[in-house]
Amino acid sequence: INAEYGNSFPHEMEYPSTRLNRLIETIPKVELHCHLEGTAHPDLLFRIAHRNSCSLSPYASPEDFQQAISSLTNLQEFLSLYYLSMKVFLHEVDFFELCFEQLHRLHLQNVKYCELFFDPQAHLVRGVLLKDIIEGFIRARREAKEKFGIDCQLIACFLRDQPVSFAKETLELLLPFKEHLCGVGLDSDETNFPPSLFFEVFHKAREYGFHTVAHGGHDLGPIPYVSELLELQVSRIDHGIFIVHDLSLMKLAKERKISFTVCPVSNVKIG
């Protein structure tokens, strides 16, 4: 803005919101915190649900589902919708459409590079093949690169509210697809599931050569959750906003050069 208008705006000019919006829309961007399954538009969900003979009850239409999204007030409400929507994804083509549509939307926002989370365990428990999940994403990534020029990396997340043994099994299942993943992460409900449960899993993941990231500190204080995230030795913490209440943890994160992907809209929308 300063480059266009100098150090101050002319007194007769109103704040240039239109030009500011245009600037925001057109500058190249990166997207580092995006959950693929959470990006599905209600129209896509109901189209795939119809194709796969799945129900999204109690929601009878895309409009009903969109209204529920608009009414979200907390993380638990979000997760309920999030996991409900996943049940429609069964086949390679479903995961392809999910990923390709999101990459197209990101392209329209002039995103040049993105890292997309996905939750393999939420599909494995339903009998979906990991091969179908990842191959659908790979095909979408390849076609989006060819059509839009967007670069995309994938991060497979472990669900912290699932047994640690399941995370260990999933890590082994991911190994044959390692070349297609830039890392592994940790997400879902923080309550009663501290990061310390997953120390061994993350240590093994790093031994296998995966980069590691983890969600935390979205709606809980820094002790023990954010402090334990630092002990996970991840290279990045996703959310982690409550670290601002503990200067010693902030100093430690700085010393270890740990970055954060904060999501202010999420914090405002779901607390």
PDB file of C-alpha atoms in Angstrom:
ATOM      1  CA  ILE A   1       0.000   0.000   0.000  1.00  0.00           C
ATOM      2  CA  ASN A   2       2.784   2.423   0.863  1.00  0.00           C
ATOM      3  CA  ALA A   3       4.403   1.720  -2.483  1.00  0.00           C
ATOM      4  CA  GLU A   4       1.240   2.831  -4.265  1.00  0.00           C
ATOM      5  CA  TYR A   5       0.087   5.711  -2.084  1.00  0.00           C
ATOM      6  CA  GLY A   6       3.237   6.937  -0.361  1.00  0.00           C
ATOM      7  CA  ASN A   7       3.425   7.440   3.392  1.00  0.00           C
ATOM      8  CA  SER A   8      -0.112   8.757   3.744  1.00  0.00           C
ATOM      9  CA  PHE A   9      -3.387   8.875   1.831  1.00  0.00           C
ATOM     10  CA  PRO A  10      -4.739  12.143   0.388  1.00  0.00           C
ATOM     11  CA  HIS A  11      -7.186  13.743   2.791  1.00  0.00           C
ATOM     12  CA  GLU A  12      -9.967  13.760   0.227  1.00  0.00           C
ATOM     13  CA  MET A  13      -9.586  10.030  -0.475  1.00  0.00           C
ATOM     14  CA  GLU A  14     -11.638   7.501   1.452  1.00  0.00           C
ATOM     15  CA  TYR A  15      -9.831   4.420   2.750  1.00  0.00           C
ATOM     16  CA  PRO A  16      -9.198   2.426  -0.436  1.00  0.00           C
ATOM     17  CA  SER A  17     -10.894  -0.812   0.608  1.00  0.00           C
ATOM     18  CA  THR A  18     -11.554  -1.799  -2.992  1.00  0.00           C
ATOM     19  CA  ARG A  19      -7.911  -1.373  -3.936  1.00  0.00           C
ATOM     20  CA  LEU A  20      -6.815  -3.093  -0.760  1.00  0.00           C
ATOM     21  CA  ASN A  21      -9.090  -6.037  -1.529  1.00  0.00           C
ATOM     22  CA  ARG A  22      -7.695  -6.174  -5.041  1.00  0.00           C
ATOM     23  CA  LEU A  23      -4.170  -6.156  -3.674  1.00  0.00           C
ATOM     24  CA  ILE A  24      -4.980  -8.988  -1.267  1.00  0.00           C
ATOM     25  CA  GLU A  25      -6.653 -10.987  -4.031  1.00  0.00           C
ATOM     26  CA  THR A  26      -3.816 -10.628  -6.522  1.00  0.00           C
ATOM     27  CA  ILE A  27      -0.644 -10.996  -4.457  1.00  0.00           C
ATOM     28  CA  PRO A  28       0.946 -14.480  -4.578  1.00  0.00           C
ATOM     29  CA  LYS A  29       0.193 -16.506  -1.445  1.00  0.00           C
ATOM     30  CA  VAL A  30       1.006 -19.678   0.423  1.00  0.00           C
ATOM     31  CA  GLU A  31      -1.464 -21.788   2.431  1.00  0.00           C
ATOM     32  CA  LEU A  32       0.115 -23.733   5.286  1.00  0.00           C
ATOM     33  CA  HIS A  33      -2.862 -24.650   7.459  1.00  0.00           C
ATOM     34  CA  CYS A  34      -5.682 -26.344   5.601  1.00  0.00           C
ATOM     35  CA  HIS A  35      -7.521 -29.592   6.399  1.00  0.00           C
ATOM     36  CA  LEU A  36      -8.554 -31.200   3.131  1.00  0.00           C
ATOM     37  CA  GLU A  37     -11.610 -32.992   4.455  1.00  0.00           C
ATOM     38  CA  GLY A  38     -12.808 -29.742   6.004  1.00  0.00           C
ATOM     39  CA  THR A  39     -12.726 -27.910   2.676  1.00  0.00           C
ATOM     40  CA  ALA A  40     -15.496 -29.908   1.004  1.00  0.00           C
ATOM     41  CA  HIS A  41     -18.296 -27.640  -0.200  1.00  0.00           C
ATOM     42  CA  PRO A  42     -21.768 -28.901   0.755  1.00  0.00           C
ATOM     43  CA  ASP A  43     -22.639 -29.293  -2.939  1.00  0.00           C
ATOM     44  CA  LEU A  44     -19.698 -31.651  -3.389  1.00  0.00           C
ATOM     45  CA  LEU A  45     -20.571 -33.569  -0.230  1.00  0.00           C
ATOM     46  CA  PHE A  46     -24.127 -34.214  -1.334  1.00  0.00           C
ATOM     47  CA  ARG A  47     -23.072 -35.079  -4.886  1.00  0.00           C
ATOM     48  CA  ILE A  48     -20.634 -37.716  -3.626  1.00  0.00           C
ATOM     49  CA  ALA A  49     -23.109 -38.896  -0.972  1.00  0.00           C
ATOM     50  CA  HIS A  50     -25.674 -39.528  -3.719  1.00  0.00           C
ATOM     51  CA  ARG A  51     -23.137 -41.377  -5.855  1.00  0.00           C
ATOM     52  CA  ASN A  52     -22.071 -43.576  -2.926  1.00  0.00           C
ATOM     53  CA  SER A  53     -25.554 -44.012  -1.422  1.00  0.00           C
ATOM     54  CA  CYS A  54     -24.504 -42.346   1.829  1.00  0.00           C
ATOM     55  CA  SER A  55     -26.629 -40.321   4.226  1.00  0.00           C
ATOM     56  CA  LEU A  56     -25.635 -36.991   5.747  1.00  0.00           C
ATOM     57  CA  SER A  57     -28.550 -37.113   8.191  1.00  0.00           C
ATOM     58  CA  PRO A  58     -29.858 -35.011   9.856  1.00  0.00           C
ATOM     59  CA  TYR A  59     -29.014 -32.658   6.971  1.00  0.00           C
ATOM     60  CA  ALA A  60     -31.291 -33.068   3.972  1.00  0.00           C
ATOM     61  CA  SER A  61     -29.656 -30.639   1.544  1.00  0.00           C
ATOM     62  CA  PRO A  62     -26.505 -28.639   0.881  1.00  0.00           C
ATOM     63  CA  GLU A  63     -28.321 -25.582   2.186  1.00  0.00           C
ATOM     64  CA  ASP A  64     -29.059 -27.310   5.500  1.00  0.00           C
ATOM     65  CA  PHE A  65     -25.426 -28.314   5.825  1.00  0.00           C
ATOM     66  CA  GLN A  66     -24.212 -24.818   4.990  1.00  0.00           C
ATOM     67  CA  GLN A  67     -26.489 -23.376   7.652  1.00  0.00           C
ATOM     68  CA  ALA A  68     -24.953 -25.716  10.209  1.00  0.00           C
ATOM     69  CA  ILE A  69     -21.483 -24.573   9.161  1.00  0.00           C
ATOM     70  CA  SER A  70     -22.505 -20.940   9.492  1.00  0.00           C
ATOM     71  CA  SER A  71     -23.847 -21.588  12.993  1.00  0.00           C
ATOM     72  CA  LEU A  72     -20.678 -23.159  14.426  1.00  0.00           C
ATOM     73  CA  THR A  73     -19.624 -21.724  17.791  1.00  0.00           C
ATOM     74  CA  ASN A  74     -16.970 -24.106  19.140  1.00  0.00           C
ATOM     75  CA  LEU A  75     -14.422 -26.744  18.174  1.00  0.00           C
ATOM     76  CA  GLN A  76     -16.594 -29.700  19.168  1.00  0.00           C
ATOM     77  CA  GLU A  77     -19.406 -28.551  16.881  1.00  0.00           C
ATOM     78  CA  PHE A  78     -16.901 -28.192  14.055  1.00  0.00           C
ATOM     79  CA  LEU A  79     -15.460 -31.674  14.645  1.00  0.00           C
ATOM     80  CA  SER A  80     -18.947 -33.216  14.633  1.00  0.00           C
ATOM     81  CA  LEU A  81     -19.636 -31.814  11.172  1.00  0.00           C
ATOM     82  CA  TYR A  82     -16.100 -32.567  10.054  1.00  0.00           C
ATOM     83  CA  TYR A  83     -16.327 -36.272  10.839  1.00  0.00           C
ATOM     84  CA  LEU A  84     -19.896 -36.552   9.556  1.00  0.00           C
ATOM     85  CA  SER A  85     -18.824 -35.194   6.181  1.00  0.00           C
ATOM     86  CA  MET A  86     -15.986 -37.721   5.910  1.00  0.00           C
ATOM     87  CA  LYS A  87     -18.320 -40.694   5.686  1.00  0.00           C
ATOM     88  CA  VAL A  88     -19.140 -39.940   2.039  1.00  0.00           C
ATOM     89  CA  PHE A  89     -15.519 -40.390   0.878  1.00  0.00           C
ATOM     90  CA  LEU A  90     -15.055 -44.025  -0.086  1.00  0.00           C
ATOM     91  CA  HIS A  91     -13.225 -44.312  -3.392  1.00  0.00           C
ATOM     92  CA  GLU A  92     -10.200 -42.883  -5.195  1.00  0.00           C
ATOM     93  CA  VAL A  93     -12.365 -40.607  -7.318  1.00  0.00           C
ATOM     94  CA  ASP A  94     -13.959 -39.114  -4.175  1.00  0.00           C
ATOM     95  CA  PHE A  95     -10.592 -38.088  -2.781  1.00  0.00           C
ATOM     96  CA  PHE A  96      -9.528 -36.812  -6.197  1.00  0.00           C
ATOM     97  CA  GLU A  97     -12.567 -34.536  -6.447  1.00  0.00           C
ATOM     98  CA  LEU A  98     -12.141 -33.328  -2.865  1.00  0.00           C
ATOM     99  CA  CYS A  99      -8.510 -32.348  -3.413  1.00  0.00           C
ATOM    100  CA  PHE A 100      -8.855 -30.991  -6.945  1.00  0.00           C
ATOM    101  CA  GLU A 101     -11.758 -28.692  -6.039  1.00  0.00           C
ATOM    102  CA  GLN A 102      -9.768 -27.241  -3.136  1.00  0.00           C
ATOM    103  CA  LEU A 103      -6.677 -26.712  -5.291  1.00  0.00           C
ATOM    104  CA  HIS A 104      -8.852 -24.951  -7.864  1.00  0.00           C
ATOM    105  CA  ARG A 105     -10.247 -22.641  -5.165  1.00  0.00           C
ATOM    106  CA  LEU A 106      -6.738 -21.907  -3.925  1.00  0.00           C
ATOM    107  CA  HIS A 107      -5.638 -21.136  -7.473  1.00  0.00           C
ATOM    108  CA  LEU A 108      -8.468 -18.608  -7.796  1.00  0.00           C
ATOM    109  CA  GLN A 109      -7.053 -16.912  -4.680  1.00  0.00           C
ATOM    110  CA  ASN A 110      -3.598 -16.832  -6.312  1.00  0.00           C
ATOM    111  CA  VAL A 111      -2.129 -19.366  -3.922  1.00  0.00           C
ATOM    112  CA  LYS A 112       1.110 -20.662  -5.409  1.00  0.00           C
ATOM    113  CA  TYR A 113       2.089 -23.203  -2.764  1.00  0.00           C
ATOM    114  CA  CYS A 114       0.056 -25.124  -0.195  1.00  0.00           C
ATOM    115  CA  GLU A 115       0.457 -27.821   2.443  1.00  0.00           C
ATOM    116  CA  LEU A 116      -2.725 -29.800   2.992  1.00  0.00           C
ATOM    117  CA  PHE A 117      -3.525 -31.917   6.046  1.00  0.00           C
ATOM    118  CA  PHE A 118      -5.560 -35.089   5.788  1.00  0.00           C
ATOM    119  CA  ASP A 119      -6.696 -37.646   8.385  1.00  0.00           C
ATOM    120  CA  PRO A 120      -6.096 -41.185   7.094  1.00  0.00           C
ATOM    121  CA  GLN A 121      -7.265 -42.875  10.306  1.00  0.00           C
ATOM    122  CA  ALA A 122     -10.743 -41.397   9.968  1.00  0.00           C
ATOM    123  CA  HIS A 123     -11.058 -43.253   6.656  1.00  0.00           C
ATOM    124  CA  LEU A 124      -9.165 -46.428   7.549  1.00  0.00           C
ATOM    125  CA  VAL A 125     -11.619 -47.185  10.363  1.00  0.00           C
ATOM    126  CA  ARG A 126     -14.377 -47.213   7.733  1.00  0.00           C
ATOM    127  CA  GLY A 127     -12.541 -49.746   5.589  1.00  0.00           C
ATOM    128  CA  VAL A 128     -11.265 -47.253   3.026  1.00  0.00           C
ATOM    129  CA  LEU A 129      -7.930 -48.243   1.481  1.00  0.00           C
ATOM    130  CA  LEU A 130      -5.002 -45.912   2.167  1.00  0.00           C
ATOM    131  CA  LYS A 131      -3.943 -46.504  -1.440  1.00  0.00           C
ATOM    132  CA  ASP A 132      -7.215 -45.007  -2.708  1.00  0.00           C
ATOM    133  CA  ILE A 133      -6.918 -41.976  -0.423  1.00  0.00           C
ATOM    134  CA  ILE A 134      -3.383 -41.031  -1.352  1.00  0.00           C
ATOM    135  CA  GLU A 135      -3.612 -41.933  -5.040  1.00  0.00           C
ATOM    136  CA  GLY A 136      -6.695 -39.727  -5.350  1.00  0.00           C
ATOM    137  CA  PHE A 137      -4.797 -36.842  -3.783  1.00  0.00           C
ATOM    138  CA  ILE A 138      -1.726 -37.490  -5.933  1.00  0.00           C
ATOM    139  CA  ARG A 139      -3.798 -37.440  -9.132  1.00  0.00           C
ATOM    140  CA  ALA A 140      -5.493 -34.200  -8.079  1.00  0.00           C
ATOM    141  CA  ARG A 141      -2.146 -32.641  -7.207  1.00  0.00           C
ATOM    142  CA  ARG A 142      -0.671 -33.628 -10.568  1.00  0.00           C
ATOM    143  CA  GLU A 143      -3.616 -32.311 -12.593  1.00  0.00           C
ATOM    144  CA  ALA A 144      -3.794 -29.078 -10.584  1.00  0.00           C
ATOM    145  CA  LYS A 145      -0.084 -28.498 -11.186  1.00  0.00           C
ATOM    146  CA  GLU A 146      -0.578 -28.981 -14.918  1.00  0.00           C
ATOM    147  CA  LYS A 147      -3.680 -26.779 -15.158  1.00  0.00           C
ATOM    148  CA  PHE A 148      -3.052 -24.110 -12.536  1.00  0.00           C
ATOM    149  CA  GLY A 149       0.681 -24.215 -11.787  1.00  0.00           C
ATOM    150  CA  ILE A 150       0.034 -24.641  -8.069  1.00  0.00           C
ATOM    151  CA  ASP A 151       2.472 -26.659  -5.937  1.00  0.00           C
ATOM    152  CA  CYS A 152       0.958 -28.874  -3.253  1.00  0.00           C
ATOM    153  CA  GLN A 153       2.376 -30.971  -0.418  1.00  0.00           C
ATOM    154  CA  LEU A 154       0.483 -33.448   1.760  1.00  0.00           C
ATOM    155  CA  ILE A 155       0.714 -33.960   5.533  1.00  0.00           C
ATOM    156  CA  ALA A 156      -0.885 -37.066   7.062  1.00  0.00           C
ATOM    157  CA  CYS A 157      -2.156 -36.393  10.577  1.00  0.00           C
ATOM    158  CA  PHE A 158      -2.649 -38.781  13.454  1.00  0.00           C
ATOM    159  CA  LEU A 159      -5.876 -38.349  15.417  1.00  0.00           C
ATOM    160  CA  ARG A 160      -4.978 -37.681  19.035  1.00  0.00           C
ATOM    161  CA  ASP A 161      -8.308 -39.060  20.274  1.00  0.00           C
ATOM    162  CA  GLN A 162      -7.570 -42.456  18.701  1.00  0.00           C
ATOM    163  CA  PRO A 163      -5.368 -45.084  20.406  1.00  0.00           C
ATOM    164  CA  VAL A 164      -1.625 -44.511  20.167  1.00  0.00           C
ATOM    165  CA  SER A 165      -1.287 -48.063  18.838  1.00  0.00           C
ATOM    166  CA  PHE A 166      -3.445 -47.034  15.873  1.00  0.00           C
ATOM    167  CA  ALA A 167      -1.108 -44.107  15.192  1.00  0.00           C
ATOM    168  CA  LYS A 168       1.842 -46.517  15.183  1.00  0.00           C
ATOM    169  CA  GLU A 169       0.053 -48.822  12.740  1.00  0.00           C
ATOM    170  CA  THR A 170      -0.844 -45.901  10.503  1.00  0.00           C
ATOM    171  CA  LEU A 171       2.735 -44.659  10.438  1.00  0.00           C
ATOM    172  CA  GLU A 172       3.855 -48.050   9.111  1.00  0.00           C
ATOM    173  CA  LEU A 173       1.092 -47.999   6.491  1.00  0.00           C
ATOM    174  CA  LEU A 174       2.260 -44.566   5.327  1.00  0.00           C
ATOM    175  CA  LEU A 175       5.833 -45.676   4.677  1.00  0.00           C
ATOM    176  CA  PRO A 176       5.250 -46.971   1.112  1.00  0.00           C
ATOM    177  CA  PHE A 177       3.830 -43.526   0.251  1.00  0.00           C
ATOM    178  CA  LYS A 178       6.572 -41.518   1.951  1.00  0.00           C
ATOM    179  CA  GLU A 179       7.801 -39.926  -1.290  1.00  0.00           C
ATOM    180  CA  HIS A 180       4.361 -38.348  -1.740  1.00  0.00           C
ATOM    181  CA  LEU A 181       4.182 -36.830   1.768  1.00  0.00           C
ATOM    182  CA  CYS A 182       6.120 -33.908   3.169  1.00  0.00           C
ATOM    183  CA  GLY A 183       5.424 -34.867   6.763  1.00  0.00           C
ATOM    184  CA  VAL A 184       3.125 -36.198   9.452  1.00  0.00           C
ATOM    185  CA  GLY A 185       1.131 -34.253  12.015  1.00  0.00           C
ATOM    186  CA  LEU A 186      -1.199 -34.501  14.997  1.00  0.00           C
ATOM    187  CA  ASP A 187      -4.716 -33.075  15.183  1.00  0.00           C
ATOM    188  CA  SER A 188      -8.302 -33.489  16.458  1.00  0.00           C
ATOM    189  CA  ASP A 189      -9.642 -33.054  19.992  1.00  0.00           C
ATOM    190  CA  GLU A 190      -7.002 -31.876  22.485  1.00  0.00           C
ATOM    191  CA  THR A 191      -9.059 -32.555  25.609  1.00  0.00           C
ATOM    192  CA  ASN A 192      -7.556 -35.404  27.647  1.00  0.00           C
ATOM    193  CA  PHE A 193      -5.091 -36.297  24.879  1.00  0.00           C
ATOM    194  CA  PRO A 194      -1.782 -34.536  25.620  1.00  0.00           C
ATOM    195  CA  PRO A 195       1.046 -34.601  23.058  1.00  0.00           C
ATOM    196  CA  SER A 196       3.190 -36.681  25.419  1.00  0.00           C
ATOM    197  CA  LEU A 197       1.137 -39.732  24.423  1.00  0.00           C
ATOM    198  CA  PHE A 198       2.714 -39.536  20.979  1.00  0.00           C
ATOM    199  CA  PHE A 199       6.387 -38.992  21.825  1.00  0.00           C
ATOM    200  CA  GLU A 200       7.356 -42.475  20.618  1.00  0.00           C
ATOM    201  CA  VAL A 201       5.333 -42.199  17.397  1.00  0.00           C
ATOM    202  CA  PHE A 202       6.919 -38.884  16.464  1.00  0.00           C
ATOM    203  CA  HIS A 203      10.402 -40.124  17.313  1.00  0.00           C
ATOM    204  CA  LYS A 204       9.875 -43.080  14.970  1.00  0.00           C
ATOM    205  CA  ALA A 205       8.462 -40.817  12.258  1.00  0.00           C
ATOM    206  CA  ARG A 206      11.618 -38.682  12.343  1.00  0.00           C
ATOM    207  CA  GLU A 207      13.737 -41.833  12.182  1.00  0.00           C
ATOM    208  CA  TYR A 208      11.862 -42.717   8.999  1.00  0.00           C
ATOM    209  CA  GLY A 209      12.692 -39.278   7.603  1.00  0.00           C
ATOM    210  CA  PHE A 210       9.323 -37.533   7.961  1.00  0.00           C
ATOM    211  CA  HIS A 211       9.082 -33.871   8.888  1.00  0.00           C
ATOM    212  CA  THR A 212       6.822 -33.498  11.932  1.00  0.00           C
ATOM    213  CA  VAL A 213       4.248 -30.866  12.873  1.00  0.00           C
ATOM    214  CA  ALA A 214       1.463 -30.878  15.447  1.00  0.00           C
ATOM    215  CA  HIS A 215      -1.729 -29.038  16.325  1.00  0.00           C
ATOM    216  CA  GLY A 216      -2.143 -27.690  19.817  1.00  0.00           C
ATOM    217  CA  GLY A 217      -2.832 -24.702  21.986  1.00  0.00           C
ATOM    218  CA  HIS A 218      -5.965 -23.791  20.065  1.00  0.00           C
ATOM    219  CA  ASP A 219      -8.316 -23.830  23.015  1.00  0.00           C
ATOM    220  CA  LEU A 220      -6.136 -24.959  25.926  1.00  0.00           C
ATOM    221  CA  GLY A 221      -3.418 -23.264  27.950  1.00  0.00           C
ATOM    222  CA  PRO A 222       0.303 -23.727  27.426  1.00  0.00           C
ATOM    223  CA  ILE A 223       0.870 -26.100  30.312  1.00  0.00           C
ATOM    224  CA  PRO A 224       1.015 -28.987  29.681  1.00  0.00           C
ATOM    225  CA  TYR A 225      -0.192 -28.954  26.096  1.00  0.00           C
ATOM    226  CA  VAL A 226       1.942 -26.340  24.331  1.00  0.00           C
ATOM    227  CA  SER A 227       4.998 -27.123  26.449  1.00  0.00           C
ATOM    228  CA  GLU A 228       4.627 -30.808  25.535  1.00  0.00           C
ATOM    229  CA  LEU A 229       4.341 -29.863  21.849  1.00  0.00           C
ATOM    230  CA  LEU A 230       7.784 -28.316  22.136  1.00  0.00           C
ATOM    231  CA  GLU A 231       9.055 -31.567  23.636  1.00  0.00           C
ATOM    232  CA  LEU A 232       7.638 -33.466  20.642  1.00  0.00           C
ATOM    233  CA  GLN A 233      10.500 -31.811  18.736  1.00  0.00           C
ATOM    234  CA  VAL A 234       8.216 -30.787  15.888  1.00  0.00           C
ATOM    235  CA  SER A 235       9.437 -28.211  13.403  1.00  0.00           C
ATOM    236  CA  ARG A 236       6.108 -26.371  13.459  1.00  0.00           C
ATOM    237  CA  ILE A 237       3.136 -25.936  15.781  1.00  0.00           C
ATOM    238  CA  ASP A 238      -0.266 -25.417  14.208  1.00  0.00           C
ATOM    239  CA  HIS A 239      -2.333 -22.911  16.215  1.00  0.00           C
ATOM    240  CA  GLY A 240      -0.421 -22.690  19.512  1.00  0.00           C
ATOM    241  CA  ILE A 241      -1.750 -19.227  20.302  1.00  0.00           C
ATOM    242  CA  PHE A 242      -1.816 -19.794  24.065  1.00  0.00           C
ATOM    243  CA  ILE A 243       1.958 -19.775  24.089  1.00  0.00           C
ATOM    244  CA  VAL A 244       1.730 -15.974  24.322  1.00  0.00           C
ATOM    245  CA  HIS A 245       0.758 -16.418  27.988  1.00  0.00           C
ATOM    246  CA  ASP A 246       4.129 -17.978  28.827  1.00  0.00           C
ATOM    247  CA  LEU A 247       7.216 -15.922  27.972  1.00  0.00           C
ATOM    248  CA  SER A 248       9.584 -18.777  28.810  1.00  0.00           C
ATOM    249  CA  LEU A 249       7.865 -21.041  26.283  1.00  0.00           C
ATOM    250  CA  MET A 250       7.968 -18.281  23.676  1.00  0.00           C
ATOM    251  CA  LYS A 251      11.697 -17.917  24.266  1.00  0.00           C
ATOM    252  CA  LEU A 252      12.194 -21.673  23.963  1.00  0.00           C
ATOM    253  CA  ALA A 253      10.216 -21.826  20.708  1.00  0.00           C
ATOM    254  CA  LYS A 254      12.324 -18.984  19.325  1.00  0.00           C
ATOM    255  CA  GLU A 255      15.565 -20.690  20.318  1.00  0.00           C
ATOM    256  CA  ARG A 256      14.452 -23.892  18.613  1.00  0.00           C
ATOM    257  CA  LYS A 257      13.259 -21.935  15.549  1.00  0.00           C
ATOM    258  CA  ILE A 258       9.796 -23.453  15.749  1.00  0.00           C
ATOM    259  CA  SER A 259       7.279 -21.714  13.533  1.00  0.00           C
ATOM    260  CA  PHE A 260       3.517 -21.399  14.086  1.00  0.00           C
ATOM    261  CA  THR A 261       0.590 -21.453  11.686  1.00  0.00           C
ATOM    262  CA  VAL A 262      -1.989 -19.372  13.523  1.00  0.00           C
ATOM    263  CA  CYS A 263      -5.581 -19.187  12.324  1.00  0.00           C
ATOM    264  CA  PRO A 264      -7.274 -16.058  13.678  1.00  0.00           C
ATOM    265  CA  VAL A 265     -10.534 -16.608  11.787  1.00  0.00           C
ATOM    266  CA  SER A 266     -10.806 -20.064  13.342  1.00  0.00           C
ATOM    267  CA  ASN A 267     -10.099 -18.686  16.790  1.00  0.00           C
ATOM    268  CA  VAL A 268     -12.787 -16.038  16.408  1.00  0.00           C
ATOM    269  CA  LYS A 269     -15.322 -18.402  14.833  1.00  0.00           C
ATOM    270  CA  ILE A 270     -14.992 -21.414  17.125  1.00  0.00           C
ATOM    271  CA  GLY A 271     -13.366 -19.925  20.188  1.00  0.00           C
TER     272      GLY A 271
END
